[in-house]
Structure formats: structure tokens, C-alpha cells
């Protein structure tokens, strides 16, 4: 390549510098690079390795937020966490949306734990809020495998899949939205339209609590779901319909049966369908968040 703006010796020096960048330099010992903290750094490596190994080996059969909430003897199903996030999820990560609904966690989680569909809707301006809510609710939703398809955002005219999904509706459309057997979380008006929860399993979530961030709230909910999973374990041997000492309501039975169906669909789907028929005339109410 010809260059008319520099002398020949300047070009030679530039080429020599460029070639030097391509050569791999030898790495120096870390003890020479950071002599003041080297000993402490090395001594802390092994405990850190042990901690990482223990977390990696934690396995179960039912997971929430990639954390095992139920373990069974001689049976494990490792959950492969998906750390790849879309551009939309990355932008929504800065939202702290769960704290908005922290005073109504029982009513928010009940349809999710009972296996109902939920639509989180909002206008185009609230897209990141909707995506963040859908992502975190699905993250909390107990599951036995990572194959659940999550639709974070879709247009109103598109076919609506099952599960907890996000949809685009403006304020007027979301206010008039009425979907049978589906809970609606309206981000435009901060309203949750659902069948109110009545039971004991989620009773502690009715208390007003403040959390510093959504991550702390998620950890709190995972711990609570772990406690509920102890009854799921018992229900594998005693029917959830006959746990009289637990004073379970109909809503509680639906939660336990749905979690059992997540573990063994063939065995518990008939019981789950029977409970759904009993719920046919449930009345939906609007809950201000």
C-alpha cells in the first residue's frame, strides 16, 4: 500500500510496532504482579472452589429460580440454567418490578403455582416492565425441567400460548381485557385481575414486607416454596385431599396437585382435571397493586 503522507522510515517503524502487537508476550508470575495480596489470594482459592463445587452438585426434582426446592431419594434431575439473555431481557434487568406487587404476593403466585395461565400486559412504553415481570415470574415458577417455553412479549393479534406470557395492549385495551380462566396483570393500571387466594400455604405472603431489591425478594420466595415442597413430598404417599391435619383449603389442594403433576404428569393429571372442573364458577376480582 502506498502512503504519500509519511516518510519511508516512519512507515517502517509503524509496521514494526504493528507486528509487535501480534506477538504473544510471556505472562509474568502472579506472585510478582501482586506480591502484597498473593498469599491471601491463594489461601482463599480453595474455599471458593469448594463452595462453587457444592452449588454445582445441588440437584433435585423440582426447581424454582434454578434452586432445588424438592429432592427425592435416589432420584435427581439436574436443572440446566440458561444464562443467555436476549437484548430485551438485558434492558429489563434494571427494573425492580416485583417490589411493586410485594404486598399481594399470595394472589400473584397462586395462579402460577396452581398451573393457570397468566397474561402480563402493558403498552409499548411499558414493554421493559412487562418483560421483567414475565421473566421473573417464570423464573420463580416451580418446574422439573428447563423445557418450558417463555413468551416475554407478543402482539395482541398473535396466537396466545399457555403459561405466563407478556402481551402488548394499550391502556384502553388492557382495561377491557377479559380472558376466561386466565389471570391478568395489567401493568398499565397496576391491577391484578384474578380469583383471590384463600388458603394457608401462601398465608405468610399476605404480610406487607419491604425488600432492598428483587433478588432478595426472589430468594425469600424460593425459601417459602421450599417449605411448601415438603407437603408435595408427603402428598406422593398420602393424597393431598386427605391431609386433614394441615387444614388445607381447596386452593391449597390445587397448588399441591399441580406441583405433583409437574413431577408426574401421567399419574396426577386426572386428579388435576377433576379439581379444575370444581373451580368452574370462581369469581374474578380486581386487586389494586
Coordinates of C-alpha atoms in Angstrom, one line a residue:
X1 CA 0.0 0.0 0.0
X2 CA 1.4 3.4 -1.0
X3 CA 1.4 6.3 1.5
X4 CA 2.2 9.8 0.5
X5 CA 1.8 11.4 3.9
X6 CA 4.8 9.8 5.8
X7 CA 8.4 9.3 5.2
X8 CA 9.6 5.7 4.5
X9 CA 11.4 5.3 7.8
X10 CA 8.1 6.3 9.6
X11 CA 6.2 3.6 7.8
X12 CA 8.8 1.0 8.7
X13 CA 8.6 2.0 12.4
X14 CA 4.8 1.8 12.2
X15 CA 4.9 -1.7 10.6
X16 CA 7.4 -2.9 13.3
X17 CA 5.1 -1.6 16.1
X18 CA 2.1 -3.3 14.5
X19 CA 3.8 -6.6 14.2
X20 CA 4.9 -6.4 17.8
X21 CA 1.2 -6.3 18.8
X22 CA 0.6 -9.6 17.1
X23 CA 3.3 -11.4 19.0
X24 CA 2.3 -13.2 22.2
X25 CA 4.1 -11.9 25.2
X26 CA 5.1 -14.2 28.1
X27 CA 2.8 -13.9 31.1
X28 CA 4.6 -13.0 34.3
X29 CA 4.1 -14.9 37.6
X30 CA 1.1 -13.7 39.6
X31 CA 3.4 -13.5 42.7
X32 CA 5.4 -10.8 41.0
X33 CA 2.4 -8.9 39.7
X34 CA 0.6 -8.7 43.1
X35 CA 3.1 -9.6 45.8
X36 CA 1.1 -7.7 48.5
X37 CA -2.0 -9.9 48.2
X38 CA -0.7 -13.1 46.7
X39 CA -0.7 -15.2 49.9
X40 CA -4.2 -14.2 50.9
X41 CA -5.4 -14.7 47.3
X42 CA -4.1 -18.2 47.1
X43 CA -5.3 -19.2 50.5
X44 CA -8.9 -18.2 49.6
X45 CA -9.0 -20.1 46.3
X46 CA -9.7 -23.5 47.8
X47 CA -12.7 -22.5 49.9
X48 CA -14.1 -20.7 46.9
X49 CA -13.6 -23.8 44.8
X50 CA -15.3 -26.0 47.4
X51 CA -18.3 -23.5 47.5
X52 CA -18.6 -23.5 43.7
X53 CA -18.5 -27.3 43.6
X54 CA -21.1 -27.7 46.2
X55 CA -23.5 -25.3 44.4
X56 CA -22.9 -27.1 41.1
X57 CA -23.7 -30.5 42.7
X58 CA -27.0 -29.4 44.3
X59 CA -29.7 -31.4 42.4
X60 CA -33.3 -32.1 43.0
X61 CA -36.5 -32.9 41.1
X62 CA -38.3 -29.6 41.4
X63 CA -36.7 -26.2 41.0
X64 CA -37.5 -22.5 41.5
X65 CA -35.1 -19.8 40.4
X66 CA -32.7 -22.6 39.4
X67 CA -32.7 -23.7 43.1
X68 CA -33.8 -27.2 44.1
X69 CA -36.9 -26.9 46.3
X70 CA -37.6 -30.6 46.4
X71 CA -35.3 -33.6 46.5
X72 CA -36.3 -37.2 46.4
X73 CA -34.1 -40.2 47.4
X74 CA -32.4 -41.9 44.5
X75 CA -33.9 -39.6 42.0
X76 CA -32.4 -36.4 40.7
X77 CA -33.0 -34.3 37.6
X78 CA -30.3 -31.6 37.2
X79 CA -31.7 -28.2 36.1
X80 CA -29.6 -26.7 33.3
X81 CA -29.8 -22.9 33.8
X82 CA -29.9 -20.8 30.7
X83 CA -27.7 -17.8 31.3
X84 CA -28.1 -16.4 27.7
X85 CA -30.4 -13.4 27.8
X86 CA -31.9 -11.6 24.9
X87 CA -31.3 -7.9 24.3
X88 CA -34.8 -7.1 25.7
X89 CA -34.2 -9.1 28.9
X90 CA -30.8 -7.3 29.4
X91 CA -32.6 -3.9 29.1
X92 CA -35.3 -5.0 31.5
X93 CA -32.8 -6.3 34.1
X94 CA -32.6 -2.8 35.6
X95 CA -36.2 -2.9 36.6
X96 CA -37.3 -3.8 40.1
X97 CA -40.8 -4.8 39.2
X98 CA -41.5 -7.5 41.8
X99 CA -41.4 -5.0 44.6
X100 CA -44.4 -3.3 43.1
X101 CA -46.5 -6.4 43.9
X102 CA -44.8 -7.4 47.1
X103 CA -48.0 -6.6 49.1
X104 CA -50.0 -9.1 47.1
X105 CA -47.6 -12.0 46.6
X106 CA -50.2 -14.6 47.6
X107 CA -52.6 -13.5 44.9
X108 CA -49.8 -13.1 42.4
X109 CA -48.3 -16.5 42.9
X110 CA -51.5 -18.5 43.4
X111 CA -52.5 -18.8 39.8
X112 CA -48.8 -19.6 38.8
X113 CA -48.5 -22.3 41.4
X114 CA -51.9 -23.7 40.5
X115 CA -50.9 -24.1 36.9
X116 CA -53.2 -21.4 35.5
X117 CA -52.4 -19.1 32.6
X118 CA -51.4 -15.5 33.2
X119 CA -51.2 -12.6 30.9
X120 CA -49.0 -9.7 31.9
X121 CA -50.0 -6.8 29.6
X122 CA -48.8 -3.3 29.0
X123 CA -48.4 -0.7 26.4
X124 CA -45.3 -0.3 24.2
X125 CA -44.0 2.2 26.7
X126 CA -44.1 -0.4 29.5
X127 CA -42.5 -3.1 27.4
X128 CA -39.5 -3.5 29.6
X129 CA -41.6 -3.6 32.8
X130 CA -43.8 -6.4 31.3
X131 CA -40.7 -8.4 30.1
X132 CA -39.1 -8.1 33.5
X133 CA -42.3 -9.3 35.3
X134 CA -42.8 -12.2 32.9
X135 CA -39.2 -13.3 33.2
X136 CA -39.1 -13.2 37.0
X137 CA -42.5 -14.9 37.5
X138 CA -41.4 -17.7 35.1
X139 CA -38.1 -17.9 36.9
X140 CA -39.9 -18.4 40.2
X141 CA -42.5 -20.9 38.7
X142 CA -41.6 -24.4 40.1
X143 CA -40.5 -26.7 37.3
X144 CA -38.9 -30.1 36.9
X145 CA -37.2 -29.4 33.6
X146 CA -36.0 -26.4 31.6
X147 CA -38.1 -27.1 28.5
X148 CA -40.9 -24.6 29.3
X149 CA -41.3 -22.1 26.6
X150 CA -41.5 -18.5 27.8
X151 CA -43.0 -15.8 25.6
X152 CA -41.8 -12.5 27.1
X153 CA -43.6 -10.1 24.7
X154 CA -46.1 -10.6 21.8
X155 CA -48.6 -8.5 20.0
X156 CA -52.3 -8.7 20.8
X157 CA -53.2 -10.2 17.4
X158 CA -50.8 -13.1 17.7
X159 CA -51.8 -16.5 18.9
X160 CA -51.7 -16.7 22.7
X161 CA -49.6 -19.6 24.1
X162 CA -50.2 -21.2 27.5
X163 CA -48.4 -20.2 30.7
X164 CA -47.2 -16.8 32.0
X165 CA -46.7 -14.6 29.0
X166 CA -46.3 -10.9 28.1
X167 CA -48.6 -9.1 25.6
X168 CA -48.8 -5.7 24.2
X169 CA -52.1 -3.8 24.9
X170 CA -52.7 -0.1 25.3
X171 CA -54.5 1.2 28.3
X172 CA -57.9 1.0 26.9
X173 CA -57.5 -2.5 25.5
X174 CA -56.0 -3.8 28.8
X175 CA -58.8 -2.4 30.9
X176 CA -61.4 -4.2 28.8
X177 CA -59.4 -7.4 28.5
X178 CA -61.3 -10.4 29.7
X179 CA -59.8 -13.9 29.2
X180 CA -61.6 -17.0 30.6
X181 CA -59.6 -19.0 33.2
X182 CA -56.7 -16.6 32.9
X183 CA -55.3 -14.1 35.4
X184 CA -54.4 -10.7 34.0
X185 CA -51.7 -8.5 35.4
X186 CA -52.3 -5.1 33.9
X187 CA -49.1 -3.0 34.0
X188 CA -50.9 0.0 32.6
X189 CA -53.2 0.4 35.5
X190 CA -51.2 -1.6 38.2
X191 CA -54.2 -4.0 38.6
X192 CA -54.2 -7.8 39.1
X193 CA -57.5 -9.4 37.9
X194 CA -57.6 -12.9 39.3
X195 CA -59.5 -15.3 41.6
X196 CA -58.4 -14.3 45.1
X197 CA -56.4 -16.9 47.0
X198 CA -57.9 -18.5 50.1
X199 CA -55.7 -20.9 52.0
X200 CA -52.8 -21.5 54.4
X201 CA -49.9 -22.4 52.2
X202 CA -49.4 -18.8 51.0
X203 CA -50.8 -17.0 54.0
X204 CA -47.4 -15.7 55.2
X205 CA -47.1 -13.8 51.9
X206 CA -50.1 -11.6 52.7
X207 CA -47.9 -9.6 55.2
X208 CA -46.5 -6.4 54.0
X209 CA -42.8 -6.6 53.6
X210 CA -40.1 -4.4 52.1
X211 CA -37.1 -5.8 50.2
X212 CA -34.0 -4.0 49.1
X213 CA -34.2 -5.5 45.6
X214 CA -36.0 -8.0 43.5
X215 CA -33.1 -10.5 44.1
X216 CA -33.8 -10.5 47.8
X217 CA -37.5 -11.0 47.2
X218 CA -36.9 -13.9 44.8
X219 CA -34.6 -15.6 47.5
X220 CA -37.4 -15.1 50.1
X221 CA -40.0 -16.7 47.8
X222 CA -37.7 -19.6 46.9
X223 CA -37.3 -20.4 50.7
X224 CA -41.1 -20.3 51.1
X225 CA -41.6 -22.6 48.1
X226 CA -39.1 -25.0 49.6
X227 CA -41.3 -25.2 52.7
X228 CA -44.4 -25.9 50.6
X229 CA -42.5 -28.7 48.8
X230 CA -42.3 -30.7 52.0
X231 CA -46.0 -31.2 51.6
X232 CA -45.5 -32.1 48.0
X233 CA -43.2 -34.8 49.2
X234 CA -45.8 -36.1 51.7
X235 CA -48.5 -35.9 49.0
X236 CA -46.7 -38.5 47.0
X237 CA -47.6 -41.1 49.6
X238 CA -50.7 -39.5 51.1
X239 CA -53.2 -37.9 48.8
X240 CA -53.3 -34.1 49.2
X241 CA -57.1 -34.5 49.5
X242 CA -56.6 -36.3 52.8
X243 CA -54.1 -34.1 54.7
X244 CA -56.6 -33.2 57.3
X245 CA -54.1 -32.1 59.9
X246 CA -52.8 -29.4 57.6
X247 CA -56.2 -27.6 57.3
X248 CA -55.7 -27.3 53.5
X249 CA -58.2 -25.3 51.5
X250 CA -59.4 -26.1 48.0
X251 CA -56.8 -23.6 46.6
X252 CA -54.0 -25.3 48.6
X253 CA -55.0 -28.7 47.2
X254 CA -54.9 -27.2 43.6
X255 CA -51.3 -26.0 44.3
X256 CA -50.1 -29.3 45.6
X257 CA -51.8 -31.3 42.8
X258 CA -50.3 -29.0 40.2
X259 CA -46.8 -29.5 41.6
X260 CA -47.3 -33.2 41.7
X261 CA -48.4 -33.1 38.1
X262 CA -45.2 -31.3 37.3
X263 CA -43.3 -34.3 38.7
X264 CA -45.5 -37.0 37.2
X265 CA -48.0 -35.7 34.6
X266 CA -49.5 -39.1 33.8
X267 CA -50.2 -40.1 37.4
X268 CA -51.7 -36.8 38.6
X269 CA -53.3 -35.1 35.5
X270 CA -56.6 -36.8 36.1
X271 CA -56.8 -35.5 39.6
X272 CA -55.8 -32.1 38.4
X273 CA -58.5 -32.0 35.8
X274 CA -61.1 -33.0 38.4
X275 CA -60.1 -30.1 40.6
X276 CA -60.3 -27.7 37.6
X277 CA -63.9 -28.7 37.0
X278 CA -64.8 -27.9 40.6
X279 CA -63.4 -24.4 40.1
X280 CA -65.5 -23.6 37.1
X281 CA -67.6 -20.8 38.7
X282 CA -64.8 -19.0 40.5
X283 CA -65.3 -15.2 40.6
X284 CA -62.5 -12.9 39.4
X285 CA -61.8 -9.7 41.3
X286 CA -59.6 -6.7 40.6
X287 CA -56.8 -6.2 43.1
X288 CA -55.0 -2.8 43.1
X289 CA -51.3 -3.2 43.4

